[in-house]
Coordinates of C-alpha atoms in Angstrom, one line a residue:
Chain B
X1 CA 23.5 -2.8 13.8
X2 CA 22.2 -3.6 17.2
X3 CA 19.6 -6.0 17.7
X4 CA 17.0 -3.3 18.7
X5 CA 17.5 -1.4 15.3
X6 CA 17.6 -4.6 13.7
X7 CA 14.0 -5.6 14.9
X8 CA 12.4 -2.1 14.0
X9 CA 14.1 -2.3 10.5
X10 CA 12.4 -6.3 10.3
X11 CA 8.9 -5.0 11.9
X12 CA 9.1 -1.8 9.2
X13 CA 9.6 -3.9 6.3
X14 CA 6.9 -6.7 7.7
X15 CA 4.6 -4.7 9.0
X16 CA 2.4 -4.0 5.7
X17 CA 2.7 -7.1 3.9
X18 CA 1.2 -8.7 7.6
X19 CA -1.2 -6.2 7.7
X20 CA -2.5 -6.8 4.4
X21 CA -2.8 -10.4 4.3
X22 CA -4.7 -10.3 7.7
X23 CA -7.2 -7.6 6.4
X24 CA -7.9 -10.1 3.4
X25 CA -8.2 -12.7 5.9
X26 CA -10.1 -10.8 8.2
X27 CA -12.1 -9.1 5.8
X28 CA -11.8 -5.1 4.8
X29 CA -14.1 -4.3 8.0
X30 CA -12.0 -5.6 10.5
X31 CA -8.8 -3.7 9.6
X32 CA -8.4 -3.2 13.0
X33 CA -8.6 -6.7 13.8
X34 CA -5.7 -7.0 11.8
X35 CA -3.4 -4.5 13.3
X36 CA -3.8 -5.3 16.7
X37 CA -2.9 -9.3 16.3
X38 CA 0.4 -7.9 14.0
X39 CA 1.2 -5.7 16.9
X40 CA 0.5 -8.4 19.7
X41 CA 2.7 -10.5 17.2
X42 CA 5.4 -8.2 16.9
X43 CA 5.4 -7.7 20.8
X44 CA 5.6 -11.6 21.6
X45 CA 8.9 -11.2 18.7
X46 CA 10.5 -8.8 20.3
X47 CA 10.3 -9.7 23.7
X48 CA 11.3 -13.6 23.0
X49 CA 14.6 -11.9 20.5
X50 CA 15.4 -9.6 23.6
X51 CA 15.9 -12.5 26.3
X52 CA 17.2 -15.2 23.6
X53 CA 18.6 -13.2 20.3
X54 CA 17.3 -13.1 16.8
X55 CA 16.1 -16.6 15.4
X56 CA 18.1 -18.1 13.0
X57 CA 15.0 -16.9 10.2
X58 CA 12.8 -14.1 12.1
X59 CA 10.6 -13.4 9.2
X60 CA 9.3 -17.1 9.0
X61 CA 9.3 -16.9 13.1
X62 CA 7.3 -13.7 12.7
X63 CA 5.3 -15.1 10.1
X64 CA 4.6 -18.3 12.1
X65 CA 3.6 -16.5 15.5
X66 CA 1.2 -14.1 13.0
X67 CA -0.4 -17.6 11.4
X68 CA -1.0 -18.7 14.7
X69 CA -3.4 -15.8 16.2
X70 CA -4.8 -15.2 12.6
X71 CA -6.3 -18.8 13.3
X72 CA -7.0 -18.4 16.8
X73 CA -8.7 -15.3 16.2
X74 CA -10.9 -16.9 13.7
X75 CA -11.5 -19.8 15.7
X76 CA -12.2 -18.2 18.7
X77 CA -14.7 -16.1 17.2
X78 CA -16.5 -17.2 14.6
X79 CA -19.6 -17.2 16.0
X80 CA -19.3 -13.3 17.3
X81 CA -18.0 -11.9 13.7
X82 CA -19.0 -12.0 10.3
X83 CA -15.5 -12.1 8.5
X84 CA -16.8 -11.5 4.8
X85 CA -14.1 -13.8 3.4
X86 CA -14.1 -17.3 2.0
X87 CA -10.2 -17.9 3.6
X88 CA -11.8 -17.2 7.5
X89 CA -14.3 -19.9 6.7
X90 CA -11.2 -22.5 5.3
X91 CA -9.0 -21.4 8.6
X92 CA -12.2 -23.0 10.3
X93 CA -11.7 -26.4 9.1
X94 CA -8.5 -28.7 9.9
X95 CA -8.4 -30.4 6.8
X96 CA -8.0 -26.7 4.8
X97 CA -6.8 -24.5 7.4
X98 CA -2.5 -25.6 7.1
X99 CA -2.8 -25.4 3.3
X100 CA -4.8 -22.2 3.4
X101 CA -2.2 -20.5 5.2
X102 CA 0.6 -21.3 3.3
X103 CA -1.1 -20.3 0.4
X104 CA -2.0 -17.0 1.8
X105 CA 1.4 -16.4 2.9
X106 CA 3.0 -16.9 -0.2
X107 CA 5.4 -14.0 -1.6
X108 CA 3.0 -13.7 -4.9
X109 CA 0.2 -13.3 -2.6
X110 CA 1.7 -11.1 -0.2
X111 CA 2.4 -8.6 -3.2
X112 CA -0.9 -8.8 -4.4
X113 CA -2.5 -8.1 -1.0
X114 CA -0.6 -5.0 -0.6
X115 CA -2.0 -3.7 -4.2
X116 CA -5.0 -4.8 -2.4
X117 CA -4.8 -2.6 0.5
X118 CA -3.6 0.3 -1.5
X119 CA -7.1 0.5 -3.1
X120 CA -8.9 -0.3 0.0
X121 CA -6.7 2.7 1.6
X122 CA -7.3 5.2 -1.0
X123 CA -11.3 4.7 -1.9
X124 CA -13.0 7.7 -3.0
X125 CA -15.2 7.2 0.1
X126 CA -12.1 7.8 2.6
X127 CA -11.0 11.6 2.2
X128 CA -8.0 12.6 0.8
X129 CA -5.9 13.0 4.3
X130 CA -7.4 10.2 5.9
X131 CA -6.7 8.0 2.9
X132 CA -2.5 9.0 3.1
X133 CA -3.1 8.2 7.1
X134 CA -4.1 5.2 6.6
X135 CA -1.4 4.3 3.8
X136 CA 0.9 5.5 6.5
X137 CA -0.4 3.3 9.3
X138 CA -1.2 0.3 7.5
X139 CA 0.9 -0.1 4.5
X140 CA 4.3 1.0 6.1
X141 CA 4.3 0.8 9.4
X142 CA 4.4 4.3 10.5
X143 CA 3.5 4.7 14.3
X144 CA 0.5 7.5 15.2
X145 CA 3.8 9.7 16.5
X146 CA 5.9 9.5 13.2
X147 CA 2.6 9.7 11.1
X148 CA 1.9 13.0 13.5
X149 CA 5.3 14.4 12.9
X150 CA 5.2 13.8 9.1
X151 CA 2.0 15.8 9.2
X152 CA 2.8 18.7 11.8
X153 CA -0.5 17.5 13.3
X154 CA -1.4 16.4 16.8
X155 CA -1.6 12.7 17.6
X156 CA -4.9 12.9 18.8
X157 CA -5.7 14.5 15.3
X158 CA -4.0 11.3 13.4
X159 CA -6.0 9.1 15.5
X160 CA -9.1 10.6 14.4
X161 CA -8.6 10.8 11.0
X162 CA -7.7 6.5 11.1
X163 CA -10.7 5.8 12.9
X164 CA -12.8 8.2 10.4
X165 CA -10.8 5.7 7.6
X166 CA -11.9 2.4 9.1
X167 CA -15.2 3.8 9.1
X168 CA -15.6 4.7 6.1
X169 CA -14.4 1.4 4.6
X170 CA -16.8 -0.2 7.0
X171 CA -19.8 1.7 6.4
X172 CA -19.3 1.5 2.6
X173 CA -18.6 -1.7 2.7
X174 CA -15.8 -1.4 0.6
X175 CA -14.4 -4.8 -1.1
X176 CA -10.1 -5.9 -0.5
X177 CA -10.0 -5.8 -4.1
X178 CA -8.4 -4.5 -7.2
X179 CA -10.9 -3.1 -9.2
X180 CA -11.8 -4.6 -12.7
X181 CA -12.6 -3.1 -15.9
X182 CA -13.3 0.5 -16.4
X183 CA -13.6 1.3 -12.9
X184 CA -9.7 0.1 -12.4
X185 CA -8.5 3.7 -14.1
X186 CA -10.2 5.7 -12.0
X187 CA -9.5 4.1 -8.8
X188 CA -5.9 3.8 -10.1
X189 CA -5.7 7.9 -10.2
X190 CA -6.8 8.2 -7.4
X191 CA -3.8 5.6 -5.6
X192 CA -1.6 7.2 -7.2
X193 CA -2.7 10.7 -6.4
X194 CA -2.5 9.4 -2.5
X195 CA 0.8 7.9 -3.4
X196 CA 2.2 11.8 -5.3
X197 CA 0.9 13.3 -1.8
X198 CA 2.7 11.2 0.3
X199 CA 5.6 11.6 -1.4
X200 CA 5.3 15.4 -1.2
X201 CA 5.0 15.4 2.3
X202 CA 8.0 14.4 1.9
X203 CA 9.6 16.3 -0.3
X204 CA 8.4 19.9 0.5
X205 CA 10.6 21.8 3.2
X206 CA 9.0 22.5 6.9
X207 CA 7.0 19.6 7.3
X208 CA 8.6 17.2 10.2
X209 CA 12.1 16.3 10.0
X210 CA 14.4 15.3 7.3
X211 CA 14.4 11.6 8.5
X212 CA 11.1 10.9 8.4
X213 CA 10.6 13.1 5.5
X214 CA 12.8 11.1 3.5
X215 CA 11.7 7.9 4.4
X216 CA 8.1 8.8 3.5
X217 CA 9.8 9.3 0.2
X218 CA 11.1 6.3 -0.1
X219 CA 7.8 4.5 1.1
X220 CA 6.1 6.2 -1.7
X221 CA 8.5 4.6 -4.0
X222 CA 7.9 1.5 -2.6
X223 CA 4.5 1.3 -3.1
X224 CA 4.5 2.9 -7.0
X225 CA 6.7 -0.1 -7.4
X226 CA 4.6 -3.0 -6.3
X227 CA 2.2 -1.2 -9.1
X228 CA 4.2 -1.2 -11.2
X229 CA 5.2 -4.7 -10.6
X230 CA 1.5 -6.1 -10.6
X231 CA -0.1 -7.8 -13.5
X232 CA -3.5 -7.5 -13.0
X233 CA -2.4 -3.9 -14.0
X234 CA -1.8 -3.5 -17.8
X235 CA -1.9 0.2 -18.2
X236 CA 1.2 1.5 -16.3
X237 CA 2.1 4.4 -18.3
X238 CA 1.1 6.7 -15.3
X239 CA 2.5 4.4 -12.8
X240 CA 6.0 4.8 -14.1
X241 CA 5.6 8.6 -15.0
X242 CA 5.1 8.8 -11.6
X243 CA 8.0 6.7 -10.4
X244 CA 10.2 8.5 -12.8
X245 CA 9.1 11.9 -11.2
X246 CA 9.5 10.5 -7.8
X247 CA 12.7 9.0 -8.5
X248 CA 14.6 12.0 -10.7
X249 CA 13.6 14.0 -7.9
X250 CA 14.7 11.8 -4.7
X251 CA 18.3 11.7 -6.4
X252 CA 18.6 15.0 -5.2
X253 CA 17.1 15.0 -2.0
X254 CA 20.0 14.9 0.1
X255 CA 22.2 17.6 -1.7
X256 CA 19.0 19.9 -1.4
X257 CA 18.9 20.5 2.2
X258 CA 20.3 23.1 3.6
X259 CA 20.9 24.4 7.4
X260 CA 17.7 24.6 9.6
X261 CA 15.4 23.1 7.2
X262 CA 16.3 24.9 4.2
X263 CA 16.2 24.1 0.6
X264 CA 19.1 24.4 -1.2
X265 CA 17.9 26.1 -5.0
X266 CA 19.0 24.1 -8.0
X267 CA 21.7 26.6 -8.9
X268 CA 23.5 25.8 -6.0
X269 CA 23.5 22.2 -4.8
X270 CA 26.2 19.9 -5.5
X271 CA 26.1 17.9 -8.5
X272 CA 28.3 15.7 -7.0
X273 CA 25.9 14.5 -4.6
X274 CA 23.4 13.6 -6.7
X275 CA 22.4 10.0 -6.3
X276 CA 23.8 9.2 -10.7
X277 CA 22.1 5.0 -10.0
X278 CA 18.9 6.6 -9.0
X279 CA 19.1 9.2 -11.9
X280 CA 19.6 6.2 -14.3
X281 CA 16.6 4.6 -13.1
X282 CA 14.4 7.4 -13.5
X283 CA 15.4 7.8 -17.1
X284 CA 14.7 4.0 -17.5
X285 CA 10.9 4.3 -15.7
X286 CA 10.4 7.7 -17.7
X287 CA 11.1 5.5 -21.1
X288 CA 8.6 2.6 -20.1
X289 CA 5.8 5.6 -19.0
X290 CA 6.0 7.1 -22.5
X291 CA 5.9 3.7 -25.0
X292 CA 1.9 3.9 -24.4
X293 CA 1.9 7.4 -25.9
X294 CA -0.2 8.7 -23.0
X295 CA 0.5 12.4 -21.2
X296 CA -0.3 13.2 -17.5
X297 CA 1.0 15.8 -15.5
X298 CA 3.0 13.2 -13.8
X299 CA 4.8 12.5 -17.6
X300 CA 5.4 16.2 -18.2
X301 CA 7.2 17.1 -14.1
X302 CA 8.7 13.8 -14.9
X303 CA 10.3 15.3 -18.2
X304 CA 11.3 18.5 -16.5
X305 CA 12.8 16.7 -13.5
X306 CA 14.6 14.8 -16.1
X307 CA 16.2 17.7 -18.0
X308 CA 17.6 18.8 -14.8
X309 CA 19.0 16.0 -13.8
X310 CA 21.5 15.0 -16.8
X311 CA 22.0 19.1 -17.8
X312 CA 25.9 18.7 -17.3
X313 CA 26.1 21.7 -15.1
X314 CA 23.5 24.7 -14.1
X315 CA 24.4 26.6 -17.7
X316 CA 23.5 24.0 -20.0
X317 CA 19.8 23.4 -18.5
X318 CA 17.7 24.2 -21.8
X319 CA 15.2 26.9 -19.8
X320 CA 12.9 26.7 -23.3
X321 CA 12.2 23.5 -23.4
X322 CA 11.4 23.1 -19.9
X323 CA 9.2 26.6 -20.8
X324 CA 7.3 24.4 -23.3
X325 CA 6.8 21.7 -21.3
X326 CA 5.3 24.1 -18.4
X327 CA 3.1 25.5 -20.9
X328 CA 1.5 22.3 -21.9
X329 CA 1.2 21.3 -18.1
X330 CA -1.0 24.3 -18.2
X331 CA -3.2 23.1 -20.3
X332 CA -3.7 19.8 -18.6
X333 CA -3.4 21.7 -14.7
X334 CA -3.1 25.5 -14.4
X335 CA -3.0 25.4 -10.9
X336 CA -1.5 28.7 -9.1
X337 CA 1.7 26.1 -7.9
X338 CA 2.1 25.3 -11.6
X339 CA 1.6 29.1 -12.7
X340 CA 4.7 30.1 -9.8
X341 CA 7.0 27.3 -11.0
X342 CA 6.2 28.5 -14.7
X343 CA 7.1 31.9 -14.2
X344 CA 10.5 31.0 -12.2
X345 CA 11.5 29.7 -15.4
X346 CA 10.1 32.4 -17.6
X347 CA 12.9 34.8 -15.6
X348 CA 15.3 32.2 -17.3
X349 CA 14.0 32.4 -20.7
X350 CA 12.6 36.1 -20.8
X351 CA 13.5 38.1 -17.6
X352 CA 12.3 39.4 -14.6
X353 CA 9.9 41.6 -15.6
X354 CA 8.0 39.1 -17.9
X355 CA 7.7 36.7 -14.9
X356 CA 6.2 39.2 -12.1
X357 CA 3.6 40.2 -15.3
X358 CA 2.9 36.6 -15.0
X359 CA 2.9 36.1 -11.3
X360 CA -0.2 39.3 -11.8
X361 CA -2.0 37.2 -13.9
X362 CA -2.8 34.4 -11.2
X363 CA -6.4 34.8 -11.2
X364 CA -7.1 32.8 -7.8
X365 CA -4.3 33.9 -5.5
X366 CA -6.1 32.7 -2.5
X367 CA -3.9 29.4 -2.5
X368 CA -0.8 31.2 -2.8
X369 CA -1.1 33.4 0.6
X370 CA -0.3 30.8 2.9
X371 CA 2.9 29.4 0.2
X372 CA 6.0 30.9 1.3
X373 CA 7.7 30.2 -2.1
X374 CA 5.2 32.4 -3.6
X375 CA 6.8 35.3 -1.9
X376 CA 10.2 34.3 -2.0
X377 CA 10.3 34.0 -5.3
X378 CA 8.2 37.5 -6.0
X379 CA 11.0 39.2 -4.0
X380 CA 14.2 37.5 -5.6
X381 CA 12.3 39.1 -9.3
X382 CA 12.2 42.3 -8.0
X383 CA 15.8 41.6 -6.5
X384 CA 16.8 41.0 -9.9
X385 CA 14.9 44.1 -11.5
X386 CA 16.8 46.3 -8.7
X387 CA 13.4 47.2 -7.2
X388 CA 15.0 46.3 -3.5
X389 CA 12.0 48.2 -2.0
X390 CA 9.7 46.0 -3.5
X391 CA 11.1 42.6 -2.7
X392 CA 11.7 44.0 1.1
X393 CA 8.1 44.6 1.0
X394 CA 7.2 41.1 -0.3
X395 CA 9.3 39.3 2.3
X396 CA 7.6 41.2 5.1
X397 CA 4.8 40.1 4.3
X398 CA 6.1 36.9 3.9
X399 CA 7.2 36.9 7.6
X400 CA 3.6 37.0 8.5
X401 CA 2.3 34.1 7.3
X402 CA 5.4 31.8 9.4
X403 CA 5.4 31.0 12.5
X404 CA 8.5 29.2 12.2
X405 CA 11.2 31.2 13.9
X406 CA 14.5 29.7 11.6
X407 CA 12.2 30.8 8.4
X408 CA 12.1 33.8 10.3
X409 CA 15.5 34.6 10.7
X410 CA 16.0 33.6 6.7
X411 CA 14.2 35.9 5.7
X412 CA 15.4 38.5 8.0
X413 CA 18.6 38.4 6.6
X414 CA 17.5 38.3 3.2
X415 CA 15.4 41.5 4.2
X416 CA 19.0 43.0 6.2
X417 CA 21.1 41.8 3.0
X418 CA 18.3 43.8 0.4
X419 CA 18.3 46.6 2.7
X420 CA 22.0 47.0 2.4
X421 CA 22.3 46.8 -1.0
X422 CA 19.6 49.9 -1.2
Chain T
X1 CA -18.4 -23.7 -13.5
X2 CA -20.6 -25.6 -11.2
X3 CA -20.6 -26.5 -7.6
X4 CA -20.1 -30.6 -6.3
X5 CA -20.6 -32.2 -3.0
X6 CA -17.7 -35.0 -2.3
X7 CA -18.7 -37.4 0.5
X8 CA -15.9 -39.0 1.4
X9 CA -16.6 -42.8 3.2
X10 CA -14.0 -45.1 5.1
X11 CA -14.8 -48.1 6.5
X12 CA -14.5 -46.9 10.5
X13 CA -11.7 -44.0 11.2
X14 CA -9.7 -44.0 8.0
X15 CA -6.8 -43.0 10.0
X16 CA -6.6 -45.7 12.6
X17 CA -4.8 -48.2 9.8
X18 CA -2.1 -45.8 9.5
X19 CA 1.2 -46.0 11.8
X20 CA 1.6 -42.5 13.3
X21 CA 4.2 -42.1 10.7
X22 CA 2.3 -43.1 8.4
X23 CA -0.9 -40.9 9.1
X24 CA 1.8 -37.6 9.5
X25 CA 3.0 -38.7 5.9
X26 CA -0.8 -38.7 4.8
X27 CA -1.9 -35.7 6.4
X28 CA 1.4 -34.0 4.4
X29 CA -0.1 -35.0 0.7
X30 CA -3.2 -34.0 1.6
X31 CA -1.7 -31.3 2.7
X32 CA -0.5 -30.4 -0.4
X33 CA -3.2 -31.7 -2.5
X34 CA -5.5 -29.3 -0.7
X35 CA -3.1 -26.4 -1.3
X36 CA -3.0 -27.4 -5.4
X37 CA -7.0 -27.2 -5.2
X38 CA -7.0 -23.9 -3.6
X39 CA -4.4 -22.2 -5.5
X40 CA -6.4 -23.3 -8.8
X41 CA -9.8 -21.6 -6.7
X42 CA -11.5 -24.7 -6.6
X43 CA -12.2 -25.6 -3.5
X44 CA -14.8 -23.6 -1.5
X45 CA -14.6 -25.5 1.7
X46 CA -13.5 -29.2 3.0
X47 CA -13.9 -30.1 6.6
X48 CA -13.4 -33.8 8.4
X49 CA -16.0 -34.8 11.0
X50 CA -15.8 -36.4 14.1
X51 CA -16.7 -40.1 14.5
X52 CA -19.4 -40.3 16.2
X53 CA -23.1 -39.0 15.7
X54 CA -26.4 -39.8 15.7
X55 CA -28.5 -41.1 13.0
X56 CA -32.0 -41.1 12.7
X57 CA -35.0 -42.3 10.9
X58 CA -38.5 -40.6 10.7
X59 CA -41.8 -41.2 9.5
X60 CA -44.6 -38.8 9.5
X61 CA -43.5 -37.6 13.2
X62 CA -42.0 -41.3 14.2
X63 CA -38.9 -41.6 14.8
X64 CA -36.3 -44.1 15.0
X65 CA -32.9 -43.8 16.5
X66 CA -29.7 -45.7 14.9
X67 CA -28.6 -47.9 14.7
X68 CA -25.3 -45.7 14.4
X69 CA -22.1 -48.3 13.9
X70 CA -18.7 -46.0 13.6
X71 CA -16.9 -49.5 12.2
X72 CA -19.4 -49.5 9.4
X73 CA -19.0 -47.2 6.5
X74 CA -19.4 -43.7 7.5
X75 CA -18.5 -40.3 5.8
X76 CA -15.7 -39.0 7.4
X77 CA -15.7 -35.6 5.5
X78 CA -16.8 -33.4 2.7
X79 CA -15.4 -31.8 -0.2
X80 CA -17.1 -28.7 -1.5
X81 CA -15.4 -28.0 -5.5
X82 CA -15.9 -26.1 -7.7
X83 CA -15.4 -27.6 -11.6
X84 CA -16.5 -27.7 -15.0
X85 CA -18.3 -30.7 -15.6
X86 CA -18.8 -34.0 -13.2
X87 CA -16.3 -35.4 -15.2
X88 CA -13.4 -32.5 -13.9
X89 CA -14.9 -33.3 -10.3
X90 CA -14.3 -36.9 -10.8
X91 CA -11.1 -35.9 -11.9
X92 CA -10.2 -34.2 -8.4
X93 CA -11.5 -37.2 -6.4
X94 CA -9.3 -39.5 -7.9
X95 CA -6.5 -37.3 -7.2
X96 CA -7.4 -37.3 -3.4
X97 CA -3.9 -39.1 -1.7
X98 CA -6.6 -41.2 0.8
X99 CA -6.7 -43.5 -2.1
X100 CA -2.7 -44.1 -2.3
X101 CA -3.3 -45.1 1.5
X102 CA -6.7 -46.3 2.4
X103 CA -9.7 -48.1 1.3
X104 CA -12.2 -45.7 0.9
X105 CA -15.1 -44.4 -1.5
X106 CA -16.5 -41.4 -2.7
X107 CA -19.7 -39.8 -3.8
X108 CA -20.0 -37.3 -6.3
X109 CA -22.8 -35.2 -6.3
X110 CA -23.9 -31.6 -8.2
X111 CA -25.2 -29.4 -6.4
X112 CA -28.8 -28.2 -7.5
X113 CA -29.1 -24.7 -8.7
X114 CA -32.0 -22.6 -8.2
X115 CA -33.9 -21.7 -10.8
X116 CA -36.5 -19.3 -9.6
X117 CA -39.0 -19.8 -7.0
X118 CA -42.3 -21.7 -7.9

């Protein structure tokens, strides 16, 4: 690894843990505050590492140059800003500032500070897209470009939606804490409902590119595992459903995609390629989310994610029990998503015909006319009833809700290879 | 949990009787003895002050400067805790390295609560 890589990788794995023990330092207001002196920290790092080569420890260096401008900054001007926090007034005085520091920047505090920042990030009073944004930007160290790509948004868009986010924290005042009490379960949901979005960002095919959507995988792992890790926490039953979905499902990532940004279906990937360590340690987290008895929708994909993964080969996967388990999603989420993965597996248990009856049913189709797998899937059922008309017509139709030309040709030659067969 | 005020009195700069050495070894323990306190939470704020100052006597609008004598006993800094009982603050003070290395003293002091506005 060069020395350039090796300083992004440093600054990526920094970057968060910096940022969140400078917005407790700073206060939740002045998250800002916080990112510019880890940037102007990171920029003294890497242009003393490019003249003289990496320090012998360059987190500790990093971690000294950040101490240093936390305390100037607080120094310099405390008269101008009100910092909200007990730790700016101790990195005031000289007989508390040295031990206040090393206190802050211990490992146990560090960890707690980025739970912290998860539920400062992912307050109710921050919107949904704002809240992942943010996440992105703060917690790991995603540039305005990556977070851009990830999103298939403009920068300019990005950078609105992170200074709507800082507002919103500032205008509501909202505290660097972990919520106590009852109020902890709901703000919990809602983290991890950020985190489950993150991650299928990216998970879910045409968004950005397969680099970036991966590592946005992986950074939603991350995170669901410094939950889990926390102790302040006590109910983690979600948390590791979660993890367990997130997990089973990332073993497969890589064996899923296909040329030009295509997903590779279940039937067809490579076993072989399946990540077995990572399937192991979904089956552990999927054991520690079901000892408190409790059922989300996270416990039940979890489940199904499961039975795919250990099902020796594509024959063996028991279709009815992964049936049942869709039908009592249903009754927790009945979603139109959920109702089209349901019926792709009613085809498996029933046929065909039983699964477009199904697909007819969705009441509110309104959220399925923009998703591409809705009509994909329509036109492979009528593949398999030998109604080629029909699925040509579906997959028309599907070409105009893309714009994106390789999805284009796909499905062109799907169309050419029904037409063929008619 | 109640709040104490620890004024901490040398007899002149309670640092000028230590070698360099000596004072870079003190300044290390109470390093760490102020890093125990706020690790435990309870220590809302400690600061040194400077050595010289004013002080001043009044009486119904007269006033009388000094005298101000920095080689007399003067408090050199202030502890603001946070503990149980006086006792538990006492506790702390005693703990407080300057007296492994100095002559000093200390004065221990709740801190009055309000209890509604007459």
């Amino acid at each position: 690894m060069n020395i350039k890589e090796e300083i992004n990788r440093l600054f990526k794995e920094e970057y968060g843990k910096l940022i969140s023990v400078l917005t407790k330092t700073f206060g939740a207001s002045n998250i800002e505050l916080a990112e510019d002196v880890v940037q102007e920290a990171m920029l003294e790092a890497l242009k003393q590492w490019e003249e003289k080569g990496l320090p012998d420890n360059p987190v500790g260096w990093i971690y000294k140059v950040a101490k240093n401008k936390a305390l100037n900054v607080v120094n310099r001007e405390k008269h101008k800003r009100n910092y909200q926090s007990e730790i700016a007034n101790h990195l005031q005085s000289q007989w508390t500032a040295a031990p206040m520091l090393d206190h802050i920047f211990s490992d146990k505090e560090i960890a707690d500070d980025q739970l912290r920042m998860m539920f400062t990030c992912c307050h109710p009073k921050v919107s949904l897209d704002s809240q992942v944004a943010l996440t992105l930007k703060t917690l790991c160290g995603f540039s305005i470009p990556e977070i851009s790509k990830a999103f298939l948004t403009t920068e300019e868009n990005i950078r609105k939606r992170l200074i709507r986010a800082r507002k919103n924290i500032r205008d509501a005042e909202i505290p660097f804490e972990v919520p106590q009490g009852k109020a902890l379960d709901k703000r919990l949901t809602a983290v991890l409902e950020s985190l489950y979005l993150l991650f299928n960002e990216g998970y879910y095919p045409s968004k950005g590119n397969d680099i970036i959507r991966y590592e946005l995988c992986e950074e939603s792992i991350r995170l669901a595992e410094i939950i889990a890790a926390s102790e302040v926490i006590t109910k983690k039953s979600n948390v590791y459903a979660l993890l367990a979905l997130m997990v089973l499902n990332v073993s497969r990532f890589k064996s899923r995609l296909g040329p030009h940004d295509t997903i590779i279906d279940l039937e067809n990937q490579a076993r072989a390629n399946w990540d077995q360590k990572l399937i192991q340690k979904g089956i552990v987290y999927l054991e520690l989310a079901t000892e408190q008895g409790e059922v989300s929708i996270y416990h039940i994909l979890a489940t199904i994610s499961a039975h795919y993964c250990t099902a020796p080969d594509f024959d063996s996967i028991q279709w009815l029990d992964i049936l049942n388990l869709y039908n009592h999603l249903m009754e927790i989420d009945n979603s139109p998503i959920i109702q089209l993965n349901r019926a792709i597996i009613l085809a498996k248990v029933e046929d065909a015909t039983f699964a477009l009856q199904a697909l007819d049913q969705i009441e509110d189709k309104s959220q399925l006319q923009s998703y591409l797998p809705y009509f994909t899937t329509r036109a492979e059922l009528h593949f398999q009833n030998n109604e080629l008309e029909l699925a040509i017509n579906v997959l028309k139709e599907a070409l105009k809700i893309t714009k994106r030309e390789n999805i284009k040709h796909l499905i062109n030659s799907k169309i050419d290879l029904y037409s063929e067969n008619n | 949990m109640q709040e104490f005020m620890l004024f901490i009195k040398t007899k002149g700069d309670h640092l000028e009787s230590l070698s360099p050495e000596q004072q870079q070894a003190h300044i290390q323990k109470v390093g760490v003895y102020i890093g125990g306190l706020i690790q435990a939470g309870k220590l809302k704020g400690a600061q040194p002050l400077e050595m010289e100052g004013a002080v001043l006597h009044g009486n119904k609008g007269v006033f009388k400067d000094g005298p101000f004598n920095e080689s007399k006993e003067v408090i050199v800094g202030y502890f603001h805790l946070v503990a149980d009982s006086l006792e538990e603050a006492v506790e702390i003070a005693k703990a407080n390295p300057i007296f492994e290395d100095m002559d000093a003293s200390m004065e221990i002091r709740p801190i009055k609560q309000v209890e509604g506005i007459n």
